[in-house]
Structure formats: structure tokens, C-alpha cells
mmCIF file of C-alpha atoms (C1' of nucleotides) in Angstrom:
data_model
loop_
_atom_site.group_PDB
_atom_site.id
_atom_site.type_symbol
_atom_site.label_atom_id
_atom_site.label_comp_id
_atom_site.label_asym_id
_atom_site.label_seq_id
_atom_site.Cartn_x
_atom_site.Cartn_y
_atom_site.Cartn_z
ATOM 1 C CA MET A 20 85.870 76.821 -44.493
ATOM 2 C CA THR A 21 85.879 79.628 -46.538
ATOM 3 C CA GLU A 22 88.324 82.300 -46.842
ATOM 4 C CA ALA A 23 86.639 85.299 -47.007
ATOM 5 C CA SER A 24 89.522 86.978 -44.555
ATOM 6 C CA ILE A 25 92.567 86.723 -46.546
ATOM 7 C CA THR A 26 92.387 89.995 -47.636
ATOM 8 C CA ASP A 27 90.099 91.821 -46.384
ATOM 9 C CA THR A 28 92.240 95.221 -47.269
ATOM 10 C CA ILE A 29 92.951 95.724 -50.856
ATOM 11 C CA THR A 30 95.558 97.773 -51.505
ATOM 12 C CA PRO A 31 95.000 101.081 -53.349
ATOM 13 C CA ALA A 32 97.211 99.734 -56.444
ATOM 14 C CA SER A 33 95.154 96.198 -56.916
ATOM 15 C CA GLN A 34 92.230 98.547 -56.579
ATOM 16 C CA GLU A 35 93.166 101.076 -59.471
ATOM 17 C CA LYS A 36 94.466 97.367 -61.304
ATOM 18 C CA LEU A 37 90.905 95.544 -60.591
ATOM 19 C CA LYS A 38 89.094 98.782 -62.272
ATOM 20 C CA GLN A 39 91.064 98.411 -65.345
ATOM 21 C CA THR A 40 90.370 94.992 -65.668
ATOM 22 C CA ILE A 41 86.318 95.436 -65.107
ATOM 23 C CA ALA A 42 86.469 98.334 -67.729
ATOM 24 C CA ALA A 43 88.612 96.210 -70.280
ATOM 25 C CA ILE A 44 86.626 93.334 -70.339
ATOM 26 C CA GLU A 45 83.335 95.264 -70.090
ATOM 27 C CA ARG A 46 84.252 97.154 -73.206
ATOM 28 C CA LEU A 47 85.196 93.569 -75.197
ATOM 29 C CA GLU A 48 82.194 92.239 -73.771
ATOM 30 C CA GLU A 49 80.346 95.405 -75.765
ATOM 31 C CA ASP A 50 82.520 94.513 -79.007
ATOM 32 C CA LYS A 51 81.467 90.742 -78.860
ATOM 33 C CA ALA A 52 77.975 91.955 -78.562
ATOM 34 C CA GLY A 53 78.176 94.249 -81.353
ATOM 35 C CA ILE A 54 79.384 91.457 -83.559
ATOM 36 C CA SER A 55 76.346 89.184 -82.518
ATOM 37 C CA ALA A 56 74.339 91.950 -83.513
ATOM 38 C CA ASP A 57 76.060 92.036 -86.794
ATOM 39 C CA ILE A 58 75.890 88.287 -87.337
ATOM 40 C CA ALA A 59 72.143 88.154 -86.206
ATOM 41 C CA ALA A 60 71.786 91.124 -89.036
ATOM 42 C CA LYS A 61 73.433 88.999 -91.432
ATOM 43 C CA TYR A 62 71.105 85.869 -90.658
ATOM 44 C CA ALA A 63 68.285 88.566 -90.911
ATOM 45 C CA GLU A 64 69.343 89.817 -94.233
ATOM 46 C CA ALA A 65 69.536 86.345 -95.839
ATOM 47 C CA LYS A 66 66.247 85.325 -94.746
ATOM 48 C CA ALA A 67 64.441 87.984 -96.036
ATOM 49 C CA PHE A 68 66.769 87.472 -99.521
ATOM 50 C CA GLY A 69 64.788 84.088 -99.016
ATOM 51 C CA PHE A 70 67.590 81.280 -97.781
ATOM 52 C CA ASP A 71 66.349 79.073 -94.848
ATOM 53 C CA VAL A 72 68.298 80.274 -91.729
ATOM 54 C CA GLY A 73 68.385 76.495 -90.161
ATOM 55 C CA ILE A 74 70.130 75.315 -93.611
ATOM 56 C CA LEU A 75 72.296 78.655 -93.433
ATOM 57 C CA ARG A 76 73.362 77.998 -90.019
ATOM 58 C CA GLU A 77 73.956 73.784 -90.498
ATOM 59 C CA ILE A 78 76.288 74.997 -93.393
ATOM 60 C CA ILE A 79 78.461 77.142 -91.005
ATOM 61 C CA LYS A 80 78.211 74.350 -88.663
ATOM 62 C CA ARG A 81 79.351 71.816 -90.650
ATOM 63 C CA ARG A 82 82.391 73.863 -92.001
ATOM 64 C CA LYS A 83 83.324 74.917 -88.860
ATOM 65 C CA LYS A 84 83.402 71.629 -87.785
ATOM 66 C CA ASP A 85 85.876 69.967 -90.784
ATOM 67 C CA ARG A 86 88.315 72.768 -89.994
ATOM 68 C CA GLN A 87 88.692 71.668 -86.294
ATOM 69 C CA GLU A 88 88.407 67.882 -87.674
ATOM 70 C CA ILE A 89 91.222 68.471 -89.560
ATOM 71 C CA GLU A 90 92.976 69.865 -85.939
ATOM 72 C CA GLU A 91 91.884 67.201 -84.324
ATOM 73 C CA LYS A 92 93.134 64.140 -86.635
ATOM 74 C CA GLU A 93 96.656 65.792 -86.141
ATOM 75 C CA MET A 94 96.823 65.662 -82.327
ATOM 76 C CA LEU A 95 95.596 62.572 -82.878
ATOM 77 C CA LEU A 96 98.282 61.302 -84.240
ATOM 78 C CA ASP A 97 100.105 63.136 -82.399
ATOM 79 C CA THR A 98 98.853 61.307 -79.138
ATOM 80 C CA TYR A 99 99.851 58.147 -81.222
ATOM 81 C CA LEU A 100 103.000 59.306 -81.539
ATOM 82 C CA ALA A 101 103.993 60.013 -78.574
ATOM 83 C CA ALA A 102 102.470 56.816 -76.642
ATOM 84 C CA LEU A 103 105.283 55.300 -79.549
ATOM 85 C CA ASP A 104 107.985 57.310 -78.026
ATOM 86 C CA GLY A 105 106.966 56.456 -74.422
ATOM 87 C CA MET B 4 67.186 61.194 -103.797
ATOM 88 C CA THR B 5 70.430 62.509 -105.178
ATOM 89 C CA GLU B 6 72.163 65.421 -103.542
ATOM 90 C CA ALA B 7 72.190 67.303 -106.730
ATOM 91 C CA SER B 8 68.554 67.602 -106.282
ATOM 92 C CA ILE B 9 69.101 70.196 -103.577
ATOM 93 C CA THR B 10 71.476 72.448 -105.247
ATOM 94 C CA ASP B 11 69.618 72.505 -108.630
ATOM 95 C CA THR B 12 66.625 74.868 -107.947
ATOM 96 C CA ILE B 13 69.268 77.346 -106.791
ATOM 97 C CA THR B 14 70.137 79.951 -109.671
ATOM 98 C CA PRO B 15 73.783 81.202 -109.550
ATOM 99 C CA ALA B 16 72.855 84.669 -108.751
ATOM 100 C CA SER B 17 71.595 82.949 -105.106
ATOM 101 C CA GLN B 18 74.760 80.808 -105.005
ATOM 102 C CA GLU B 19 77.211 83.914 -105.076
ATOM 103 C CA LYS B 20 74.574 85.635 -102.719
ATOM 104 C CA LEU B 21 75.032 82.340 -100.451
ATOM 105 C CA LYS B 22 78.483 82.170 -100.485
ATOM 106 C CA GLN B 23 79.218 86.113 -99.671
ATOM 107 C CA THR B 24 76.824 85.132 -96.498
ATOM 108 C CA ILE B 25 78.339 82.230 -95.648
ATOM 109 C CA ALA B 26 82.032 84.476 -96.061
ATOM 110 C CA ALA B 27 80.439 87.258 -93.973
ATOM 111 C CA ILE B 28 79.438 84.945 -91.325
ATOM 112 C CA GLU B 29 82.282 83.143 -90.855
ATOM 113 C CA ARG B 30 84.743 86.786 -90.575
ATOM 114 C CA LEU B 31 82.408 87.838 -87.970
ATOM 115 C CA GLU B 32 82.311 84.547 -86.435
ATOM 116 C CA GLU B 33 86.194 84.665 -86.395
ATOM 117 C CA ASP B 34 86.149 88.565 -84.915
ATOM 118 C CA LYS B 35 83.523 87.060 -81.996
ATOM 119 C CA ALA B 36 85.990 84.130 -81.203
ATOM 120 C CA GLY B 37 88.715 86.656 -81.120
ATOM 121 C CA ILE B 38 87.528 89.073 -78.914
ATOM 122 C CA SER B 39 86.190 85.944 -76.553
ATOM 123 C CA ALA B 40 89.909 84.821 -76.432
ATOM 124 C CA ASP B 41 91.066 88.333 -75.540
ATOM 125 C CA ILE B 42 88.620 88.217 -72.799
ATOM 126 C CA ALA B 43 89.792 84.997 -71.271
ATOM 127 C CA ALA B 44 93.286 86.449 -71.925
ATOM 128 C CA LYS B 45 91.790 89.415 -69.085
ATOM 129 C CA TYR B 46 90.554 86.755 -66.765
ATOM 130 C CA ALA B 47 93.729 85.309 -66.789
ATOM 131 C CA GLU B 48 95.820 88.289 -66.236
ATOM 132 C CA ALA B 49 93.709 89.152 -63.888
ATOM 133 C CA LYS B 50 93.710 85.527 -62.429
ATOM 134 C CA ALA B 51 97.785 85.908 -61.743
ATOM 135 C CA PHE B 52 97.489 89.123 -60.475
ATOM 136 C CA GLY B 53 95.642 87.599 -57.650
ATOM 137 C CA PHE B 54 91.963 88.135 -58.378
ATOM 138 C CA ASP B 55 89.179 85.845 -58.110
ATOM 139 C CA VAL B 56 87.815 85.171 -61.313
ATOM 140 C CA GLY B 57 84.580 83.428 -59.869
ATOM 141 C CA ILE B 58 84.005 87.051 -58.105
ATOM 142 C CA LEU B 59 85.353 88.989 -61.037
ATOM 143 C CA ARG B 60 82.527 87.954 -63.178
ATOM 144 C CA GLU B 61 80.102 87.961 -60.885
ATOM 145 C CA ILE B 62 80.733 91.843 -60.754
ATOM 146 C CA ILE B 63 80.478 92.221 -64.209
ATOM 147 C CA LYS B 64 77.168 90.124 -64.580
ATOM 148 C CA ARG B 65 75.828 92.649 -61.574
ATOM 149 C CA ARG B 66 76.830 95.779 -63.128
ATOM 150 C CA LYS B 67 75.261 94.697 -66.394
ATOM 151 C CA LYS B 68 72.045 93.783 -65.191
ATOM 152 C CA ASP B 69 72.185 97.297 -63.278
ATOM 153 C CA ARG B 70 72.491 98.978 -66.337
ATOM 154 C CA GLN B 71 69.982 96.728 -68.288
ATOM 155 C CA GLU B 72 67.999 97.645 -65.010
ATOM 156 C CA ILE B 73 68.502 101.252 -65.248
ATOM 157 C CA GLU B 74 67.512 101.303 -69.012
ATOM 158 C CA GLU B 75 64.547 99.756 -68.408
ATOM 159 C CA LYS B 76 63.244 101.500 -65.572
ATOM 160 C CA GLU B 77 64.375 105.198 -68.311
ATOM 161 C CA MET B 78 62.082 102.999 -70.998
ATOM 162 C CA LEU B 79 59.286 102.539 -68.213
ATOM 163 C CA LEU B 80 59.368 106.299 -67.362
ATOM 164 C CA ASP B 81 59.463 107.340 -70.777
ATOM 165 C CA THR B 82 56.027 104.850 -71.573
ATOM 166 C CA TYR B 83 54.372 107.152 -68.613
ATOM 167 C CA LEU B 84 55.236 110.323 -69.694
ATOM 168 C CA ALA B 85 53.928 109.436 -73.114
ATOM 169 C CA ALA B 86 50.917 108.392 -71.262
ATOM 170 C CA LEU B 87 50.737 111.639 -69.600
ATOM 171 C CA ASP B 88 50.980 113.275 -73.081
ATOM 172 C CA GLY B 89 48.675 111.520 -75.070
ATOM 173 C CA MET C 15 61.730 92.584 -59.786
ATOM 174 C CA THR C 16 61.101 89.905 -58.541
ATOM 175 C CA GLU C 17 58.558 86.816 -57.326
ATOM 176 C CA ALA C 18 59.365 86.074 -54.252
ATOM 177 C CA SER C 19 55.448 86.047 -52.733
ATOM 178 C CA ILE C 20 53.736 83.788 -55.325
ATOM 179 C CA THR C 21 53.586 81.135 -53.090
ATOM 180 C CA ASP C 22 55.245 81.799 -49.919
ATOM 181 C CA THR C 23 53.011 79.132 -48.267
ATOM 182 C CA ILE C 24 53.366 75.033 -49.501
ATOM 183 C CA THR C 25 51.010 73.248 -48.973
ATOM 184 C CA PRO C 26 51.780 69.913 -47.295
ATOM 185 C CA ALA C 27 51.229 67.511 -50.374
ATOM 186 C CA SER C 28 53.460 69.717 -52.280
ATOM 187 C CA GLN C 29 56.140 69.793 -49.460
ATOM 188 C CA GLU C 30 55.973 65.818 -49.539
ATOM 189 C CA LYS C 31 56.924 65.881 -53.407
ATOM 190 C CA LEU C 32 59.335 68.129 -53.017
ATOM 191 C CA LYS C 33 60.885 66.092 -50.114
ATOM 192 C CA GLN C 34 60.467 62.659 -52.615
ATOM 193 C CA THR C 35 61.855 64.722 -55.645
ATOM 194 C CA ILE C 36 65.195 65.927 -53.517
ATOM 195 C CA ALA C 37 65.781 61.963 -52.241
ATOM 196 C CA ALA C 38 64.995 60.625 -55.983
ATOM 197 C CA ILE C 39 67.535 62.621 -57.554
ATOM 198 C CA GLU C 40 70.100 62.342 -54.966
ATOM 199 C CA ARG C 41 70.032 59.227 -55.111
ATOM 200 C CA LEU C 42 70.531 58.667 -58.328
ATOM 201 C CA GLU C 43 73.268 61.492 -58.378
ATOM 202 C CA GLU C 44 74.977 59.105 -55.982
ATOM 203 C CA ASP C 45 74.025 56.261 -58.157
ATOM 204 C CA LYS C 46 76.371 58.405 -61.585
ATOM 205 C CA ALA C 47 79.152 58.891 -58.948
ATOM 206 C CA GLY C 48 79.415 55.779 -58.468
ATOM 207 C CA ILE C 49 79.715 54.664 -62.066
ATOM 208 C CA SER C 50 82.261 57.499 -62.733
ATOM 209 C CA ALA C 51 84.340 55.573 -59.875
ATOM 210 C CA ASP C 52 83.720 52.611 -61.565
ATOM 211 C CA ILE C 53 84.952 53.894 -65.047
ATOM 212 C CA ALA C 54 88.328 55.557 -63.126
ATOM 213 C CA ALA C 55 88.554 52.057 -61.829
ATOM 214 C CA LYS C 56 88.430 50.725 -65.448
ATOM 215 C CA TYR C 57 91.231 53.585 -66.526
ATOM 216 C CA ALA C 58 93.423 52.989 -63.899
ATOM 217 C CA GLU C 59 93.742 49.069 -64.352
ATOM 218 C CA ALA C 60 94.248 49.393 -68.038
ATOM 219 C CA LYS C 61 96.824 51.244 -66.789
ATOM 220 C CA ALA C 62 98.177 48.852 -64.562
ATOM 221 C CA PHE C 63 98.039 46.682 -67.477
ATOM 222 C CA GLY C 64 100.205 48.740 -69.467
ATOM 223 C CA PHE C 65 97.747 50.646 -71.694
ATOM 224 C CA ASP C 66 97.926 54.338 -72.252
ATOM 225 C CA VAL C 67 94.995 55.859 -70.703
ATOM 226 C CA GLY C 68 95.443 59.060 -73.089
ATOM 227 C CA ILE C 69 95.024 56.799 -76.200
ATOM 228 C CA LEU C 70 92.140 54.734 -74.564
ATOM 229 C CA ARG C 71 89.991 57.856 -73.589
ATOM 230 C CA GLU C 72 90.848 58.981 -77.387
ATOM 231 C CA ILE C 73 89.777 55.782 -78.986
ATOM 232 C CA ILE C 74 86.691 55.795 -77.155
ATOM 233 C CA LYS C 75 85.819 59.510 -77.767
ATOM 234 C CA ARG C 76 86.176 58.436 -81.408
ATOM 235 C CA ARG C 77 83.942 55.942 -81.661
ATOM 236 C CA LYS C 78 81.130 57.811 -79.523
ATOM 237 C CA LYS C 79 82.212 60.526 -81.820
ATOM 238 C CA ASP C 80 81.359 57.904 -84.846
ATOM 239 C CA ARG C 81 77.833 57.389 -83.854
ATOM 240 C CA GLN C 82 76.915 60.511 -83.537
ATOM 241 C CA GLU C 83 77.915 61.185 -86.519
ATOM 242 C CA ILE C 84 75.848 58.419 -88.273
ATOM 243 C CA GLU C 85 73.252 60.155 -86.086
ATOM 244 C CA GLU C 86 73.547 63.580 -87.197
ATOM 245 C CA LYS C 87 73.596 62.776 -90.672
ATOM 246 C CA GLU C 88 70.291 61.492 -90.495
ATOM 247 C CA MET C 89 69.208 64.574 -89.300
ATOM 248 C CA LEU C 90 71.150 66.639 -91.315
ATOM 249 C CA LEU C 91 69.156 64.737 -94.576
ATOM 250 C CA ASP C 92 65.903 65.361 -92.551
ATOM 251 C CA THR C 93 66.728 69.285 -92.328
ATOM 252 C CA TYR C 94 67.090 69.216 -96.228
ATOM 253 C CA LEU C 95 64.388 67.198 -97.036
ATOM 254 C CA ALA C 96 62.693 69.222 -94.935
ATOM 255 C CA ALA C 97 63.264 72.533 -96.801
ATOM 256 C CA LEU C 98 62.369 71.024 -99.814
ATOM 257 C CA ASP C 99 59.036 70.665 -99.009
ATOM 258 C CA GLY C 100 58.999 74.270 -97.500
ATOM 259 C CA MET D 20 105.151 56.023 -90.971
ATOM 260 C CA THR D 21 102.422 53.339 -91.842
ATOM 261 C CA GLU D 22 99.565 52.379 -89.140
ATOM 262 C CA ALA D 23 100.409 49.100 -89.224
ATOM 263 C CA SER D 24 103.490 49.772 -87.016
ATOM 264 C CA ILE D 25 101.276 51.180 -84.363
ATOM 265 C CA THR D 26 99.265 47.614 -84.289
ATOM 266 C CA ASP D 27 102.496 45.597 -84.711
ATOM 267 C CA THR D 28 103.550 45.779 -81.469
ATOM 268 C CA ILE D 29 100.369 44.527 -79.371
ATOM 269 C CA THR D 30 99.883 40.855 -78.266
ATOM 270 C CA PRO D 31 96.981 39.020 -78.974
ATOM 271 C CA ALA D 32 96.219 38.832 -75.467
ATOM 272 C CA SER D 33 96.503 42.642 -74.762
ATOM 273 C CA GLN D 34 94.468 43.303 -77.441
ATOM 274 C CA GLU D 35 91.578 41.214 -76.463
ATOM 275 C CA LYS D 36 92.482 42.925 -73.008
ATOM 276 C CA LEU D 37 91.826 46.272 -75.300
ATOM 277 C CA LYS D 38 88.655 45.253 -76.777
ATOM 278 C CA GLN D 39 86.948 43.916 -73.043
ATOM 279 C CA THR D 40 88.279 47.440 -71.671
ATOM 280 C CA ILE D 41 87.136 49.330 -74.496
ATOM 281 C CA ALA D 42 83.772 47.421 -74.113
ATOM 282 C CA ALA D 43 83.472 47.738 -70.422
ATOM 283 C CA ILE D 44 83.913 51.329 -70.633
ATOM 284 C CA GLU D 45 81.482 51.978 -73.617
ATOM 285 C CA ARG D 46 79.097 50.058 -71.249
ATOM 286 C CA LEU D 47 79.854 51.926 -67.749
ATOM 287 C CA GLU D 48 79.570 55.136 -69.773
ATOM 288 C CA GLU D 49 76.307 54.135 -71.261
ATOM 289 C CA ASP D 50 74.900 53.675 -67.795
ATOM 290 C CA LYS D 51 75.778 56.861 -66.715
ATOM 291 C CA ALA D 52 74.045 58.761 -69.786
ATOM 292 C CA GLY D 53 71.009 56.692 -68.947
ATOM 293 C CA ILE D 54 71.348 57.986 -65.115
ATOM 294 C CA SER D 55 71.897 61.719 -66.488
ATOM 295 C CA ALA D 56 68.942 61.009 -68.530
ATOM 296 C CA ASP D 57 66.411 59.707 -65.446
ATOM 297 C CA ILE D 58 67.718 63.055 -63.387
ATOM 298 C CA ALA D 59 67.017 65.452 -66.382
ATOM 299 C CA ALA D 60 63.335 63.916 -66.206
ATOM 300 C CA LYS D 61 62.811 64.292 -62.296
ATOM 301 C CA TYR D 62 63.828 68.004 -62.946
ATOM 302 C CA ALA D 63 60.965 68.245 -65.568
ATOM 303 C CA GLU D 64 59.019 66.478 -63.658
ATOM 304 C CA ALA D 65 59.299 68.790 -60.917
ATOM 305 C CA LYS D 66 59.047 71.803 -63.402
ATOM 306 C CA ALA D 67 55.520 70.446 -64.611
ATOM 307 C CA PHE D 68 54.615 70.060 -60.781
ATOM 308 C CA GLY D 69 55.278 73.705 -60.689
ATOM 309 C CA PHE D 70 58.604 73.796 -58.902
ATOM 310 C CA ASP D 71 61.270 76.091 -60.018
ATOM 311 C CA VAL D 72 64.326 73.924 -61.298
ATOM 312 C CA GLY D 73 66.842 76.690 -60.426
ATOM 313 C CA ILE D 74 65.792 76.691 -56.777
ATOM 314 C CA LEU D 75 65.592 72.679 -56.481
ATOM 315 C CA ARG D 76 69.446 72.392 -57.833
ATOM 316 C CA GLU D 77 70.369 75.048 -55.554
ATOM 317 C CA ILE D 78 69.137 72.914 -52.592
ATOM 318 C CA ILE D 79 70.790 69.622 -53.978
ATOM 319 C CA LYS D 80 73.998 71.828 -53.884
ATOM 320 C CA ARG D 81 74.481 73.039 -50.689
ATOM 321 C CA ARG D 82 72.952 69.894 -49.204
ATOM 322 C CA LYS D 83 76.016 68.582 -51.184
ATOM 323 C CA LYS D 84 78.073 70.860 -49.866
ATOM 324 C CA ASP D 85 76.786 70.356 -46.126
ATOM 325 C CA ARG D 86 77.662 66.781 -46.282
ATOM 326 C CA GLN D 87 81.005 67.079 -47.751
ATOM 327 C CA GLU D 88 82.042 69.570 -44.925
ATOM 328 C CA ILE D 89 80.379 67.591 -42.217
ATOM 329 C CA GLU D 90 83.251 64.518 -43.782
ATOM 330 C CA GLU D 91 85.670 67.158 -43.566
ATOM 331 C CA LYS D 92 85.122 68.300 -39.987
ATOM 332 C CA GLU D 93 85.048 64.268 -39.083
ATOM 333 C CA MET D 94 88.546 64.146 -41.127
ATOM 334 C CA LEU D 95 89.790 66.816 -39.234
ATOM 335 C CA LEU D 96 88.884 65.793 -35.684
ATOM 336 C CA ASP D 97 90.247 62.325 -36.639
ATOM 337 C CA THR D 98 93.964 64.052 -37.478
ATOM 338 C CA TYR D 99 93.682 65.903 -34.249
ATOM 339 C CA LEU D 100 92.122 62.726 -32.430
ATOM 340 C CA ALA D 101 95.291 60.906 -33.956
ATOM 341 C CA ALA D 102 97.554 63.300 -32.991
ATOM 342 C CA LEU D 103 96.745 63.254 -29.291
ATOM 343 C CA ASP D 104 97.594 59.711 -29.629
ATOM 344 C CA GLY D 105 101.090 59.634 -31.500
ATOM 345 C "C1'" DG E 18 53.234 80.256 -73.384
ATOM 346 C "C1'" DT E 19 55.742 76.766 -73.435
ATOM 347 C "C1'" DT E 20 58.793 73.765 -75.475
ATOM 348 C "C1'" DG E 21 63.050 73.344 -78.319
ATOM 349 C "C1'" DA E 22 67.440 75.319 -79.803
ATOM 350 C "C1'" DT E 23 71.407 77.918 -79.736
ATOM 351 C "C1'" DC E 24 74.813 80.148 -77.323
ATOM 352 C "C1'" DT E 25 77.093 81.290 -73.524
ATOM 353 C "C1'" DT E 26 78.727 80.363 -68.684
ATOM 354 C "C1'" DA E 27 80.015 77.688 -64.950
ATOM 355 C "C1'" DT E 28 81.606 73.285 -62.968
ATOM 356 C "C1'" DT E 29 83.914 69.215 -62.575
ATOM 357 C "C1'" DT E 30 87.469 66.297 -64.670
ATOM 358 C "C1'" DC E 31 92.174 65.172 -66.511
ATOM 359 C "C1'" DT E 32 96.843 65.746 -67.360
ATOM 360 C "C1'" DC E 33 100.994 67.391 -66.442
ATOM 361 C "C1'" DG F 26 98.275 72.889 -58.221
ATOM 362 C "C1'" DA F 27 97.335 75.003 -62.356
ATOM 363 C "C1'" DG F 28 95.936 74.882 -66.775
ATOM 364 C "C1'" DA F 29 93.253 72.777 -70.470
ATOM 365 C "C1'" DA F 30 89.687 69.890 -71.694
ATOM 366 C "C1'" DA F 31 85.331 67.866 -71.040
ATOM 367 C "C1'" DT F 32 80.225 68.269 -69.057
ATOM 368 C "C1'" DA F 33 76.996 70.241 -67.528
ATOM 369 C "C1'" DA F 34 73.655 74.583 -66.439
ATOM 370 C "C1'" DG F 35 72.054 78.601 -67.821
ATOM 371 C "C1'" DA F 36 70.199 82.060 -70.560
ATOM 372 C "C1'" DT F 37 68.270 83.689 -74.667
ATOM 373 C "C1'" DC F 38 65.381 83.776 -78.550
ATOM 374 C "C1'" DA F 39 62.953 81.959 -81.980
ATOM 375 C "C1'" DA F 40 58.996 79.346 -83.514
ATOM 376 C "C1'" DC F 41 54.929 76.978 -82.833
#
DNA sequence: GTTGATCTTATTTCTC
DNA sequence: GAGAAATAAGATCAAC
């Protein structure tokens, strides 16, 4: 049971909004792709310098994970405290 | 095998370079995460406006593909033209 | 540039294989759904008993994570050792 | 707030129940992971045989949807029939 | 050229 | 049912 016919007609206003939304997202996607390229360049530079890219990635992954774990511990504590309240 | 033996083989200079590299990449990763958040916010806003996010993603995916195909065709054309020159 | 016409004709043998494959996967998917239902029932039972489901999930998640981290540390060690070799 | 205060309020009986619950759920999760692995193996085998995994997944998805829609229609039919009775 | 790995996207699941 | 979180899937890219 699809809902294909709810709004077969789009108002000019929402059409305009649609265009703007798509344009905005596409711009952001471009920016994101640019940064991804920058990161790739950094890794390439590091590799050229003699670093092991695999280990570099591993280190960065670990550091990120550590940061997340601190946050998670706080959340866990909150969960327990909330359960004690309830 | 101690952990020390891993770092022992790294000179102070390359250690400094390592730190800078990691810092640079982490900064870029942060920027990237920020943009991803912006994109997510745009989709959320569009959803709140009444758009179907799945369709929105589909549209953007297709437009990207179209752009790529146009580029590919231009490259192919260039290849042919170059071949005619050569 | 799609490859729709590579094998428009399917041999009876591979057709049979296709049917068997689909049947096998669908059976496995059913089993999986059944287990998911069992898990949900366990949580419901625990809740009825008076346990906090959120914390229960948190505990199970943690224990799983702990197990994975032990594995990961071993892998990380391997990565470093391999890098020292190379 | 010490950690002890969390467990202090749990009776030995419910502690036992907690252990059993966790053990039961972890066993079920393992089974589930095993089946997921079996499914992945089936897809891998199909791929090795020459099938397109993406299409295979699409077929299975559609068949599942079809089954659900048939059930929905039957439920709807039942609803109507019940309404006629009432 | 095929597997492995990584990163992103999509779908499902759970909670509120 | 809406939003967040977990899981699964797909795409991409490097390495062997």
C-alpha cells in the first residue's frame, strides 16, 4: 500500500524550498569531499615521510575511541543513577 | 617485548612530525564531522518541512552520478580527440 | 554503462542453484528472526521481574565490548609487531 | 556515591535471576551471530558461483515484502469480515 | 582481479 | 510515532 498520491502536486513554495535544500546539501557534500581529500593528502604525506599509514590510522582510531569511552562512562553512570531514581 | 621498544626506533624529529600529523588529521576529522552534522541537520529540517528524506537522498545520489557520467563522457571525448591528434 | 545482457539466458542448473540459495537464506533469516523474538521475550520477562531493561542492555553491551577489546588488543599488538618487522 | 550502593538493594534471589537472564540473552545473541555468519557464507558462496549478490538481496527483500503485504491484506480482510459480523 | 579494509549510507530496533 | 541508537549493507579504494 504505497502512498504515491498524497501530494502529486507540489506547491511553488515547497518546490523552491526543495531546490534550496538540495543546493545546500550538495554544497556541504562538496566541502566534505574536500576535507576527505585533505585527510588523504595528509596520510600520503606521512607515508612519504616514512610513517606506517596503517599504524597512524590505528592510533587516531584509538584516540577517538578513548574520547568516546569517557563520554560513555558518563552516560553509563547516568543510566545507573536514573535507575536508582526510578 | 616491552612497549618501549616500539618508540625507541623513532627520532625526536620524526616524533615531532608524528604529533603534528596526528593533530592535523584530527582537526580535519573534526571539521568533517561538523559538516556531516550540518548535512544531517539539513535533512532533519527538510523532513520537518514535510519532505521525504529517502527520496531527497535518492535525488542527490542521482544528480551526483549524472555529474560523474558527464565528466566521464568528457574525458572519453578528450581521449578520442587526443587520439585523432596523435 | 550497465551489463544487463551478459547472461540473459540462465541455465537450468544455475536456476536450480538460485532457488536453493534463496530458500536456504530465507530459512536462515527466519531462524534469525525467531532468535530475535526469543531475546525480546527474555527482556520482557526480565522487565516483568522488575529489572531495568536499559541497564540490562547496557551490561550486556559492556560485556560484549570487553570481549572485543581483548581481541582488538591482540590484533593491535600484531600490527605493531608486523610494523617492526617491516 | 560508592559503587556498593547500587548493588546493595538487590537480593540474592534477584541477583541469581539477573545472572541467568544475562547468560540466556548472551547465548541467544551468540546463536544469532552464528546465523548471521551462515547467511553471509551463503551469499559468499552464491557470489563464488557467479550470482550478483546485490540482486539476490533485492529478490529476497521483495519476496519478504510480498509476504508481508499478503499478510496485511489478510488481516485487513479479517477486519472487514469481523465488521460485517458485528 | 579479487579479497580485505574502511567509510558511508540504509534499515532496523528501541526508547520516550 | 518520532527521534536516537545499533546493526547491517553498500561503495570505494588499496594491497597482494
